[in-house]
């Protein structure tokens, strides 16, 4: 008889997944991390490899997985636009086939399953801030569609397994999250600006920089996911998890320059196609249902993230970090 909670984290070697594995182990669970290392790295979980309750398996979620677990956090999917647009067909397969395989597993072993969905299901929203009831404004045939529509279809599958097979599901819509272990070269704005500022290079603001995002620190995000997993069976979500404080990219650039004491300047580059104008979660549902609210102020989170990248740049050859894409 196995009394300890056995928890599967797909995408566990990625940015969010590695933090989640760490927190679940600290809580006393047995953690199985399944990852195909498309964007994740062994470095992210190296410190966990000797933990007696941690197990790592190289696995692609587009193929079935046969394990015995009590809970599944389905995080497997590249999250940055550069990475998910590299092999868009594989991105859709990861979201859709991955969801089918993990839901099938949950059904067989009667596990509770949480989906890492995304604010991208709202597309370029014309309702602001975005509540969960909003159905979104998504281009089905653009360069971001493999990710947006893949995640939307995964949500559909979760809710159909819930209605049809009575599965215990939880769907979290994650908004932009940052923190240590973000990829140094995945093109996301927080990591880009910090590295550019630390190297004294120009900060590349796309478009006029008035577009907005709301940034959640990773520890707060993981708290939210774990709280959602712990809710009663009738709570399915979708629930927005993110920080509702909104910043323009120009404000973010100025903050990073100030905090790093850098002499870098801002330069403007063209805005990527279908780049959402604004994004901010309405988190009333998370506050009410999960009693969750993000606690980390942007500056506090940036201090820790800047320290992480400073160390990374000191310990590694900068050119190697920036030239070699971590995608294998
Ligand atoms: P990440 O790229 O660091 O992590 C994703 C992990 O999934 C990587 O370790 C990667 O190797 C793995 N993976 C990719 N395809 C796989 C496959 N077919 N089989 C097995 N493993 C696979 O990204 P992240 O920021 O940690 O995001 C984790 C999850 O959270 C993703 O599902 C993402 O869509 C979601 N999310 C993240 C954010 C954010 O701001 N970080 C926002 C919204 C949603
Ligand atoms: N962005 C930017 N400079 C960069 C990278 C990104 O101005 O070097 C902008 C990007 O156009 C978008 C915002 O920052 O408006 C957030 O981009 P990111 O890729 O981090 O996340 P997403 O667009 O998926 O929210």
JSON list of N, CA and C and ligand atoms in Angstrom, two decimals, residues 10-18 34-41 44 59-63 74-80 83 90 93-95 98 115-120 147 151 172-178 181-183 186 188 216 221 225 279, ligand 1:
[
{"chain": "A", "resi": 10, "resn": "UNK", "atom": "N", "xyz": [4.41, 16.76, -15.81]},
{"chain": "A", "resi": 10, "resn": "UNK", "atom": "CA", "xyz": [4.93, 16.74, -17.18]},
{"chain": "A", "resi": 10, "resn": "UNK", "atom": "C", "xyz": [5.51, 18.13, -17.45]},
{"chain": "A", "resi": 11, "resn": "UNK", "atom": "N", "xyz": [6.61, 18.16, -18.18]},
{"chain": "A", "resi": 11, "resn": "UNK", "atom": "CA", "xyz": [7.30, 19.45, -18.37]},
{"chain": "A", "resi": 11, "resn": "UNK", "atom": "C", "xyz": [8.03, 19.86, -17.10]},
{"chain": "A", "resi": 12, "resn": "UNK", "atom": "N", "xyz": [8.36, 18.88, -16.27]},
{"chain": "A", "resi": 12, "resn": "UNK", "atom": "CA", "xyz": [8.95, 19.15, -14.95]},
{"chain": "A", "resi": 12, "resn": "UNK", "atom": "C", "xyz": [10.37, 19.69, -14.99]},
{"chain": "A", "resi": 13, "resn": "UNK", "atom": "N", "xyz": [11.04, 19.60, -16.15]},
{"chain": "A", "resi": 13, "resn": "UNK", "atom": "CA", "xyz": [12.41, 20.13, -16.24]},
{"chain": "A", "resi": 13, "resn": "UNK", "atom": "C", "xyz": [12.42, 21.55, -16.81]},
{"chain": "A", "resi": 14, "resn": "UNK", "atom": "N", "xyz": [11.24, 22.11, -16.98]},
{"chain": "A", "resi": 14, "resn": "UNK", "atom": "CA", "xyz": [11.16, 23.47, -17.51]},
{"chain": "A", "resi": 14, "resn": "UNK", "atom": "C", "xyz": [11.21, 24.51, -16.39]},
{"chain": "A", "resi": 15, "resn": "UNK", "atom": "N", "xyz": [10.97, 25.74, -16.77]},
{"chain": "A", "resi": 15, "resn": "UNK", "atom": "CA", "xyz": [11.02, 26.86, -15.81]},
{"chain": "A", "resi": 15, "resn": "UNK", "atom": "C", "xyz": [10.01, 26.65, -14.67]},
{"chain": "A", "resi": 16, "resn": "UNK", "atom": "N", "xyz": [8.73, 26.61, -14.99]},
{"chain": "A", "resi": 16, "resn": "UNK", "atom": "CA", "xyz": [7.72, 26.46, -13.93]},
{"chain": "A", "resi": 16, "resn": "UNK", "atom": "C", "xyz": [7.76, 25.07, -13.33]},
{"chain": "A", "resi": 17, "resn": "UNK", "atom": "N", "xyz": [7.93, 24.05, -14.19]},
{"chain": "A", "resi": 17, "resn": "UNK", "atom": "CA", "xyz": [7.90, 22.66, -13.72]},
{"chain": "A", "resi": 17, "resn": "UNK", "atom": "C", "xyz": [8.96, 22.37, -12.68]},
{"chain": "A", "resi": 18, "resn": "UNK", "atom": "N", "xyz": [10.17, 22.92, -12.86]},
{"chain": "A", "resi": 18, "resn": "UNK", "atom": "CA", "xyz": [11.24, 22.63, -11.91]},
{"chain": "A", "resi": 18, "resn": "UNK", "atom": "C", "xyz": [10.92, 23.24, -10.54]},
{"chain": "A", "resi": 34, "resn": "UNK", "atom": "N", "xyz": [8.34, 14.07, -15.93]},
{"chain": "A", "resi": 34, "resn": "UNK", "atom": "CA", "xyz": [8.43, 13.54, -17.30]},
{"chain": "A", "resi": 34, "resn": "UNK", "atom": "C", "xyz": [8.67, 14.69, -18.25]},
{"chain": "A", "resi": 35, "resn": "UNK", "atom": "N", "xyz": [9.73, 14.61, -19.02]},
{"chain": "A", "resi": 35, "resn": "UNK", "atom": "CA", "xyz": [10.09, 15.74, -19.89]},
{"chain": "A", "resi": 35, "resn": "UNK", "atom": "C", "xyz": [10.87, 15.22, -21.08]},
{"chain": "A", "resi": 36, "resn": "UNK", "atom": "N", "xyz": [10.66, 15.82, -22.24]},
{"chain": "A", "resi": 36, "resn": "UNK", "atom": "CA", "xyz": [11.45, 15.41, -23.41]},
{"chain": "A", "resi": 36, "resn": "UNK", "atom": "C", "xyz": [12.62, 16.37, -23.67]},
{"chain": "A", "resi": 37, "resn": "UNK", "atom": "N", "xyz": [12.83, 17.33, -22.75]},
{"chain": "A", "resi": 37, "resn": "UNK", "atom": "CA", "xyz": [13.94, 18.28, -22.83]},
{"chain": "A", "resi": 37, "resn": "UNK", "atom": "C", "xyz": [13.92, 19.13, -24.10]},
{"chain": "A", "resi": 38, "resn": "UNK", "atom": "N", "xyz": [12.74, 19.40, -24.60]},
{"chain": "A", "resi": 38, "resn": "UNK", "atom": "CA", "xyz": [12.64, 20.27, -25.78]},
{"chain": "A", "resi": 38, "resn": "UNK", "atom": "C", "xyz": [13.09, 21.68, -25.41]},
{"chain": "A", "resi": 39, "resn": "UNK", "atom": "N", "xyz": [12.54, 22.21, -24.33]},
{"chain": "A", "resi": 39, "resn": "UNK", "atom": "CA", "xyz": [13.00, 23.51, -23.83]},
{"chain": "A", "resi": 39, "resn": "UNK", "atom": "C", "xyz": [13.53, 23.41, -22.40]},
{"chain": "A", "resi": 40, "resn": "UNK", "atom": "N", "xyz": [13.22, 22.34, -21.72]},
{"chain": "A", "resi": 40, "resn": "UNK", "atom": "CA", "xyz": [13.70, 22.17, -20.35]},
{"chain": "A", "resi": 40, "resn": "UNK", "atom": "C", "xyz": [15.11, 21.61, -20.35]},
{"chain": "A", "resi": 41, "resn": "UNK", "atom": "N", "xyz": [15.79, 21.72, -19.21]},
{"chain": "A", "resi": 41, "resn": "UNK", "atom": "CA", "xyz": [17.16, 21.20, -19.13]},
{"chain": "A", "resi": 41, "resn": "UNK", "atom": "C", "xyz": [17.35, 20.41, -17.84]},
{"chain": "A", "resi": 44, "resn": "UNK", "atom": "N", "xyz": [18.07, 22.48, -14.64]},
{"chain": "A", "resi": 44, "resn": "UNK", "atom": "CA", "xyz": [16.96, 23.01, -13.82]},
{"chain": "A", "resi": 44, "resn": "UNK", "atom": "C", "xyz": [16.59, 22.08, -12.67]},
{"chain": "A", "resi": 59, "resn": "UNK", "atom": "N", "xyz": [10.50, 11.59, -21.54]},
{"chain": "A", "resi": 59, "resn": "UNK", "atom": "CA", "xyz": [9.29, 11.11, -22.20]},
{"chain": "A", "resi": 59, "resn": "UNK", "atom": "C", "xyz": [8.62, 12.26, -22.95]},
{"chain": "A", "resi": 60, "resn": "UNK", "atom": "N", "xyz": [8.10, 11.95, -24.12]},
{"chain": "A", "resi": 60, "resn": "UNK", "atom": "CA", "xyz": [7.36, 12.93, -24.91]},
{"chain": "A", "resi": 60, "resn": "UNK", "atom": "C", "xyz": [5.87, 12.66, -24.70]},
{"chain": "A", "resi": 61, "resn": "UNK", "atom": "N", "xyz": [5.13, 13.66, -24.22]},
{"chain": "A", "resi": 61, "resn": "UNK", "atom": "CA", "xyz": [3.72, 13.43, -23.87]},
{"chain": "A", "resi": 61, "resn": "UNK", "atom": "C", "xyz": [2.82, 13.18, -25.08]},
{"chain": "A", "resi": 62, "resn": "UNK", "atom": "N", "xyz": [3.36, 13.35, -26.29]},
{"chain": "A", "resi": 62, "resn": "UNK", "atom": "CA", "xyz": [2.54, 13.00, -27.44]},
{"chain": "A", "resi": 62, "resn": "UNK", "atom": "C", "xyz": [2.43, 11.47, -27.59]},
{"chain": "A", "resi": 63, "resn": "UNK", "atom": "N", "xyz": [3.20, 10.75, -26.77]},
{"chain": "A", "resi": 63, "resn": "UNK", "atom": "CA", "xyz": [3.08, 9.28, -26.71]},
{"chain": "A", "resi": 63, "resn": "UNK", "atom": "C", "xyz": [2.48, 8.91, -25.36]},
{"chain": "A", "resi": 74, "resn": "UNK", "atom": "N", "xyz": [-0.12, 18.82, -15.70]},
{"chain": "A", "resi": 74, "resn": "UNK", "atom": "CA", "xyz": [0.28, 18.75, -17.09]},
{"chain": "A", "resi": 74, "resn": "UNK", "atom": "C", "xyz": [0.84, 20.09, -17.58]},
{"chain": "A", "resi": 75, "resn": "UNK", "atom": "N", "xyz": [2.17, 20.22, -17.49]},
{"chain": "A", "resi": 75, "resn": "UNK", "atom": "CA", "xyz": [2.83, 21.48, -17.86]},
{"chain": "A", "resi": 75, "resn": "UNK", "atom": "C", "xyz": [3.59, 21.36, -19.18]},
{"chain": "A", "resi": 76, "resn": "UNK", "atom": "N", "xyz": [3.70, 20.17, -19.72]},
{"chain": "A", "resi": 76, "resn": "UNK", "atom": "CA", "xyz": [4.55, 19.98, -20.91]},
{"chain": "A", "resi": 76, "resn": "UNK", "atom": "C", "xyz": [4.03, 20.81, -22.08]},
{"chain": "A", "resi": 77, "resn": "UNK", "atom": "N", "xyz": [4.84, 21.74, -22.53]},
{"chain": "A", "resi": 77, "resn": "UNK", "atom": "CA", "xyz": [4.55, 22.56, -23.71]},
{"chain": "A", "resi": 77, "resn": "UNK", "atom": "C", "xyz": [5.52, 23.73, -23.71]},
{"chain": "A", "resi": 78, "resn": "UNK", "atom": "N", "xyz": [6.18, 23.99, -24.83]},
{"chain": "A", "resi": 78, "resn": "UNK", "atom": "CA", "xyz": [7.04, 25.18, -24.86]},
{"chain": "A", "resi": 78, "resn": "UNK", "atom": "C", "xyz": [6.16, 26.42, -24.67]},
{"chain": "A", "resi": 79, "resn": "UNK", "atom": "N", "xyz": [6.66, 27.41, -23.92]},
{"chain": "A", "resi": 79, "resn": "UNK", "atom": "CA", "xyz": [5.80, 28.54, -23.57]},
{"chain": "A", "resi": 79, "resn": "UNK", "atom": "C", "xyz": [6.20, 29.86, -24.22]},
{"chain": "A", "resi": 80, "resn": "UNK", "atom": "N", "xyz": [7.44, 29.97, -24.66]},
{"chain": "A", "resi": 80, "resn": "UNK", "atom": "CA", "xyz": [7.82, 31.27, -25.23]},
{"chain": "A", "resi": 80, "resn": "UNK", "atom": "C", "xyz": [7.54, 31.27, -26.73]},
{"chain": "A", "resi": 83, "resn": "UNK", "atom": "N", "xyz": [10.11, 29.65, -29.01]},
{"chain": "A", "resi": 83, "resn": "UNK", "atom": "CA", "xyz": [10.18, 28.19, -28.92]},
{"chain": "A", "resi": 83, "resn": "UNK", "atom": "C", "xyz": [8.94, 27.51, -29.49]},
{"chain": "A", "resi": 90, "resn": "UNK", "atom": "N", "xyz": [4.44, 20.42, -33.94]},
{"chain": "A", "resi": 90, "resn": "UNK", "atom": "CA", "xyz": [4.75, 19.69, -32.69]},
{"chain": "A", "resi": 90, "resn": "UNK", "atom": "C", "xyz": [4.11, 20.41, -31.49]},
{"chain": "A", "resi": 93, "resn": "UNK", "atom": "N", "xyz": [0.59, 19.37, -31.40]},
{"chain": "A", "resi": 93, "resn": "UNK", "atom": "CA", "xyz": [0.53, 17.96, -30.98]},
{"chain": "A", "resi": 93, "resn": "UNK", "atom": "C", "xyz": [0.78, 17.83, -29.48]},
{"chain": "A", "resi": 94, "resn": "UNK", "atom": "N", "xyz": [1.74, 18.60, -28.99]},
{"chain": "A", "resi": 94, "resn": "UNK", "atom": "CA", "xyz": [2.05, 18.51, -27.55]},
{"chain": "A", "resi": 94, "resn": "UNK", "atom": "C", "xyz": [0.83, 18.90, -26.73]},
{"chain": "A", "resi": 95, "resn": "UNK", "atom": "N", "xyz": [0.16, 19.98, -27.12]},
{"chain": "A", "resi": 95, "resn": "UNK", "atom": "CA", "xyz": [-1.01, 20.41, -26.35]},
{"chain": "A", "resi": 95, "resn": "UNK", "atom": "C", "xyz": [-2.16, 19.41, -26.49]},
{"chain": "A", "resi": 98, "resn": "UNK", "atom": "N", "xyz": [-0.90, 15.51, -26.17]},
{"chain": "A", "resi": 98, "resn": "UNK", "atom": "CA", "xyz": [-0.42, 15.45, -24.78]},
{"chain": "A", "resi": 98, "resn": "UNK", "atom": "C", "xyz": [-1.59, 15.43, -23.81]},
{"chain": "A", "resi": 115, "resn": "UNK", "atom": "N", "xyz": [-4.39, 21.16, -15.65]},
{"chain": "A", "resi": 115, "resn": "UNK", "atom": "CA", "xyz": [-3.84, 21.62, -16.93]},
{"chain": "A", "resi": 115, "resn": "UNK", "atom": "C", "xyz": [-3.26, 23.03, -16.77]},
{"chain": "A", "resi": 116, "resn": "UNK", "atom": "N", "xyz": [-2.00, 23.19, -17.22]},
{"chain": "A", "resi": 116, "resn": "UNK", "atom": "CA", "xyz": [-1.40, 24.52, -17.27]},
{"chain": "A", "resi": 116, "resn": "UNK", "atom": "C", "xyz": [-1.88, 25.18, -18.56]},
{"chain": "A", "resi": 117, "resn": "UNK", "atom": "N", "xyz": [-3.01, 25.88, -18.47]},
{"chain": "A", "resi": 117, "resn": "UNK", "atom": "CA", "xyz": [-3.49, 26.62, -19.63]},
{"chain": "A", "resi": 117, "resn": "UNK", "atom": "C", "xyz": [-2.88, 28.02, -19.58]},
{"chain": "A", "resi": 118, "resn": "UNK", "atom": "N", "xyz": [-3.39, 28.91, -20.36]},
{"chain": "A", "resi": 118, "resn": "UNK", "atom": "CA", "xyz": [-2.68, 30.17, -20.52]},
{"chain": "A", "resi": 118, "resn": "UNK", "atom": "C", "xyz": [-3.62, 31.35, -20.81]},
{"chain": "A", "resi": 119, "resn": "UNK", "atom": "N", "xyz": [-3.15, 32.52, -20.50]},
{"chain": "A", "resi": 119, "resn": "UNK", "atom": "CA", "xyz": [-3.88, 33.74, -20.85]},
{"chain": "A", "resi": 119, "resn": "UNK", "atom": "C", "xyz": [-4.00, 33.88, -22.36]},
{"chain": "A", "resi": 120, "resn": "UNK", "atom": "N", "xyz": [-3.15, 33.16, -23.11]},
{"chain": "A", "resi": 120, "resn": "UNK", "atom": "CA", "xyz": [-3.23, 33.22, -24.58]},
{"chain": "A", "resi": 120, "resn": "UNK", "atom": "C", "xyz": [-4.57, 32.69, -25.10]},
{"chain": "A", "resi": 147, "resn": "UNK", "atom": "N", "xyz": [-0.06, 27.60, -30.55]},
{"chain": "A", "resi": 147, "resn": "UNK", "atom": "CA", "xyz": [-0.05, 27.62, -29.08]},
{"chain": "A", "resi": 147, "resn": "UNK", "atom": "C", "xyz": [-1.44, 27.93, -28.55]},
{"chain": "A", "resi": 151, "resn": "UNK", "atom": "N", "xyz": [-3.85, 25.13, -26.86]},
{"chain": "A", "resi": 151, "resn": "UNK", "atom": "CA", "xyz": [-4.24, 25.23, -25.44]},
{"chain": "A", "resi": 151, "resn": "UNK", "atom": "C", "xyz": [-5.76, 25.31, -25.30]},
{"chain": "A", "resi": 172, "resn": "UNK", "atom": "N", "xyz": [-5.96, 25.79, -14.92]},
{"chain": "A", "resi": 172, "resn": "UNK", "atom": "CA", "xyz": [-5.41, 27.09, -14.51]},
{"chain": "A", "resi": 172, "resn": "UNK", "atom": "C", "xyz": [-5.01, 27.87, -15.74]},
{"chain": "A", "resi": 173, "resn": "UNK", "atom": "N", "xyz": [-5.49, 29.11, -15.85]},
{"chain": "A", "resi": 173, "resn": "UNK", "atom": "CA", "xyz": [-5.04, 29.98, -16.95]},
{"chain": "A", "resi": 173, "resn": "UNK", "atom": "C", "xyz": [-3.93, 30.88, -16.42]},
{"chain": "A", "resi": 174, "resn": "UNK", "atom": "N", "xyz": [-2.71, 30.52, -16.80]},
{"chain": "A", "resi": 174, "resn": "UNK", "atom": "CA", "xyz": [-1.53, 31.20, -16.27]},
{"chain": "A", "resi": 174, "resn": "UNK", "atom": "C", "xyz": [-1.22, 32.44, -17.11]},
{"chain": "A", "resi": 175, "resn": "UNK", "atom": "N", "xyz": [-0.99, 33.55, -16.42]},
{"chain": "A", "resi": 175, "resn": "UNK", "atom": "CA", "xyz": [-0.57, 34.79, -17.09]},
{"chain": "A", "resi": 175, "resn": "UNK", "atom": "C", "xyz": [0.95, 34.91, -16.98]},
{"chain": "A", "resi": 176, "resn": "UNK", "atom": "N", "xyz": [1.53, 35.84, -17.73]},
{"chain": "A", "resi": 176, "resn": "UNK", "atom": "CA", "xyz": [3.00, 35.97, -17.80]},
{"chain": "A", "resi": 176, "resn": "UNK", "atom": "C", "xyz": [3.67, 35.80, -16.44]},
{"chain": "A", "resi": 177, "resn": "UNK", "atom": "N", "xyz": [4.58, 34.86, -16.37]},
{"chain": "A", "resi": 177, "resn": "UNK", "atom": "CA", "xyz": [5.28, 34.57, -15.12]},
{"chain": "A", "resi": 177, "resn": "UNK", "atom": "C", "xyz": [6.79, 34.67, -15.36]},
{"chain": "A", "resi": 178, "resn": "UNK", "atom": "N", "xyz": [7.50, 35.13, -14.34]},
{"chain": "A", "resi": 178, "resn": "UNK", "atom": "CA", "xyz": [8.95, 35.31, -14.49]},
{"chain": "A", "resi": 178, "resn": "UNK", "atom": "C", "xyz": [9.64, 34.86, -13.22]},
{"chain": "A", "resi": 181, "resn": "UNK", "atom": "N", "xyz": [15.50, 30.65, -13.47]},
{"chain": "A", "resi": 181, "resn": "UNK", "atom": "CA", "xyz": [15.37, 29.49, -14.37]},
{"chain": "A", "resi": 181, "resn": "UNK", "atom": "C", "xyz": [14.55, 29.77, -15.61]},
{"chain": "A", "resi": 182, "resn": "UNK", "atom": "N", "xyz": [14.21, 31.03, -15.85]},
{"chain": "A", "resi": 182, "resn": "UNK", "atom": "CA", "xyz": [13.68, 31.33, -17.20]},
{"chain": "A", "resi": 182, "resn": "UNK", "atom": "C", "xyz": [14.84, 31.07, -18.13]},
{"chain": "A", "resi": 183, "resn": "UNK", "atom": "N", "xyz": [14.55, 30.73, -19.36]},
{"chain": "A", "resi": 183, "resn": "UNK", "atom": "CA", "xyz": [15.63, 30.51, -20.32]},
{"chain": "A", "resi": 183, "resn": "UNK", "atom": "C", "xyz": [16.29, 31.85, -20.64]},
{"chain": "A", "resi": 186, "resn": "UNK", "atom": "N", "xyz": [15.17, 32.71, -24.54]},
{"chain": "A", "resi": 186, "resn": "UNK", "atom": "CA", "xyz": [13.90, 32.28, -25.15]},
{"chain": "A", "resi": 186, "resn": "UNK", "atom": "C", "xyz": [13.09, 33.48, -25.66]},
{"chain": "A", "resi": 188, "resn": "UNK", "atom": "N", "xyz": [11.67, 35.93, -24.15]},
{"chain": "A", "resi": 188, "resn": "UNK", "atom": "CA", "xyz": [10.60, 36.57, -23.36]},
{"chain": "A", "resi": 188, "resn": "UNK", "atom": "C", "xyz": [11.12, 37.88, -22.80]},
{"chain": "A", "resi": 216, "resn": "UNK", "atom": "N", "xyz": [3.79, 37.93, -13.01]},
{"chain": "A", "resi": 216, "resn": "UNK", "atom": "CA", "xyz": [3.63, 37.21, -11.73]},
{"chain": "A", "resi": 216, "resn": "UNK", "atom": "C", "xyz": [4.95, 36.54, -11.39]},
{"chain": "A", "resi": 221, "resn": "UNK", "atom": "N", "xyz": [2.98, 32.02, -8.37]},
{"chain": "A", "resi": 221, "resn": "UNK", "atom": "CA", "xyz": [2.27, 31.20, -9.36]},
{"chain": "A", "resi": 221, "resn": "UNK", "atom": "C", "xyz": [2.15, 29.75, -8.88]},
{"chain": "A", "resi": 225, "resn": "UNK", "atom": "N", "xyz": [-1.11, 27.29, -8.25]},
{"chain": "A", "resi": 225, "resn": "UNK", "atom": "CA", "xyz": [-1.36, 25.98, -8.88]},
{"chain": "A", "resi": 225, "resn": "UNK", "atom": "C", "xyz": [-1.61, 24.91, -7.81]},
{"chain": "A", "resi": 279, "resn": "UNK", "atom": "N", "xyz": [-2.80, 43.00, -21.52]},
{"chain": "A", "resi": 279, "resn": "UNK", "atom": "CA", "xyz": [-3.16, 41.76, -20.86]},
{"chain": "A", "resi": 279, "resn": "UNK", "atom": "C", "xyz": [-3.09, 41.94, -19.34]},
{"chain": "B", "resi": 1, "resn": "LIG", "atom": "P1", "xyz": [9.21, 25.85, -20.38]},
{"chain": "B", "resi": 1, "resn": "LIG", "atom": "O1", "xyz": [9.43, 25.85, -21.86]},
{"chain": "B", "resi": 1, "resn": "LIG", "atom": "O2", "xyz": [10.33, 26.28, -19.51]},
{"chain": "B", "resi": 1, "resn": "LIG", "atom": "O3", "xyz": [8.75, 24.41, -19.89]},
{"chain": "B", "resi": 1, "resn": "LIG", "atom": "C1", "xyz": [8.02, 23.52, -20.67]},
{"chain": "B", "resi": 1, "resn": "LIG", "atom": "C2", "xyz": [8.58, 22.12, -20.42]},
{"chain": "B", "resi": 1, "resn": "LIG", "atom": "O4", "xyz": [7.83, 21.18, -21.20]},
{"chain": "B", "resi": 1, "resn": "LIG", "atom": "C3", "xyz": [10.04, 21.99, -20.87]},
{"chain": "B", "resi": 1, "resn": "LIG", "atom": "O5", "xyz": [10.78, 21.35, -19.87]},
{"chain": "B", "resi": 1, "resn": "LIG", "atom": "C4", "xyz": [9.95, 21.16, -22.13]},
{"chain": "B", "resi": 1, "resn": "LIG", "atom": "O6", "xyz": [11.13, 20.41, -22.38]},
{"chain": "B", "resi": 1, "resn": "LIG", "atom": "C5", "xyz": [8.73, 20.30, -21.85]},
{"chain": "B", "resi": 1, "resn": "LIG", "atom": "N1", "xyz": [8.08, 19.79, -23.05]},
{"chain": "B", "resi": 1, "resn": "LIG", "atom": "C6", "xyz": [7.76, 20.46, -24.19]},
{"chain": "B", "resi": 1, "resn": "LIG", "atom": "N2", "xyz": [7.15, 19.63, -25.06]},
{"chain": "B", "resi": 1, "resn": "LIG", "atom": "C7", "xyz": [7.09, 18.41, -24.45]},
{"chain": "B", "resi": 1, "resn": "LIG", "atom": "C8", "xyz": [6.61, 17.14, -24.86]},
{"chain": "B", "resi": 1, "resn": "LIG", "atom": "N3", "xyz": [6.04, 16.94, -26.06]},
{"chain": "B", "resi": 1, "resn": "LIG", "atom": "N4", "xyz": [6.72, 16.11, -23.98]},
{"chain": "B", "resi": 1, "resn": "LIG", "atom": "C9", "xyz": [7.29, 16.28, -22.77]},
{"chain": "B", "resi": 1, "resn": "LIG", "atom": "N5", "xyz": [7.79, 17.45, -22.34]},
{"chain": "B", "resi": 1, "resn": "LIG", "atom": "C10", "xyz": [7.69, 18.50, -23.18]},
{"chain": "B", "resi": 1, "resn": "LIG", "atom": "O7", "xyz": [7.92, 26.73, -20.12]},
{"chain": "B", "resi": 1, "resn": "LIG", "atom": "P2", "xyz": [7.26, 27.19, -18.74]},
{"chain": "B", "resi": 1, "resn": "LIG", "atom": "O8", "xyz": [7.29, 28.67, -18.73]},
{"chain": "B", "resi": 1, "resn": "LIG", "atom": "O9", "xyz": [7.82, 26.45, -17.60]},
{"chain": "B", "resi": 1, "resn": "LIG", "atom": "O10", "xyz": [5.74, 26.76, -18.98]},
{"chain": "B", "resi": 1, "resn": "LIG", "atom": "C11", "xyz": [5.20, 25.59, -18.39]},
{"chain": "B", "resi": 1, "resn": "LIG", "atom": "C12", "xyz": [3.71, 25.49, -18.74]},
{"chain": "B", "resi": 1, "resn": "LIG", "atom": "O11", "xyz": [3.03, 26.64, -18.27]},
{"chain": "B", "resi": 1, "resn": "LIG", "atom": "C13", "xyz": [3.46, 25.40, -20.25]},
{"chain": "B", "resi": 1, "resn": "LIG", "atom": "O12", "xyz": [2.42, 24.49, -20.48]},
{"chain": "B", "resi": 1, "resn": "LIG", "atom": "C14", "xyz": [3.03, 26.80, -20.60]},
{"chain": "B", "resi": 1, "resn": "LIG", "atom": "O13", "xyz": [2.16, 26.80, -21.71]},
{"chain": "B", "resi": 1, "resn": "LIG", "atom": "C15", "xyz": [2.33, 27.25, -19.33]},
{"chain": "B", "resi": 1, "resn": "LIG", "atom": "N6", "xyz": [2.35, 28.72, -19.20]},
{"chain": "B", "resi": 1, "resn": "LIG", "atom": "C16", "xyz": [3.50, 29.38, -18.86]},
{"chain": "B", "resi": 1, "resn": "LIG", "atom": "C17", "xyz": [3.49, 30.76, -18.77]},
{"chain": "B", "resi": 1, "resn": "LIG", "atom": "C18", "xyz": [4.72, 31.55, -18.38]},
{"chain": "B", "resi": 1, "resn": "LIG", "atom": "O14", "xyz": [4.65, 32.78, -18.33]},
{"chain": "B", "resi": 1, "resn": "LIG", "atom": "N7", "xyz": [5.83, 30.95, -18.05]},
{"chain": "B", "resi": 1, "resn": "LIG", "atom": "C19", "xyz": [2.31, 31.48, -19.05]},
{"chain": "B", "resi": 1, "resn": "LIG", "atom": "C20", "xyz": [1.19, 30.76, -19.42]},
{"chain": "B", "resi": 1, "resn": "LIG", "atom": "C21", "xyz": [1.20, 29.38, -19.47]}
]
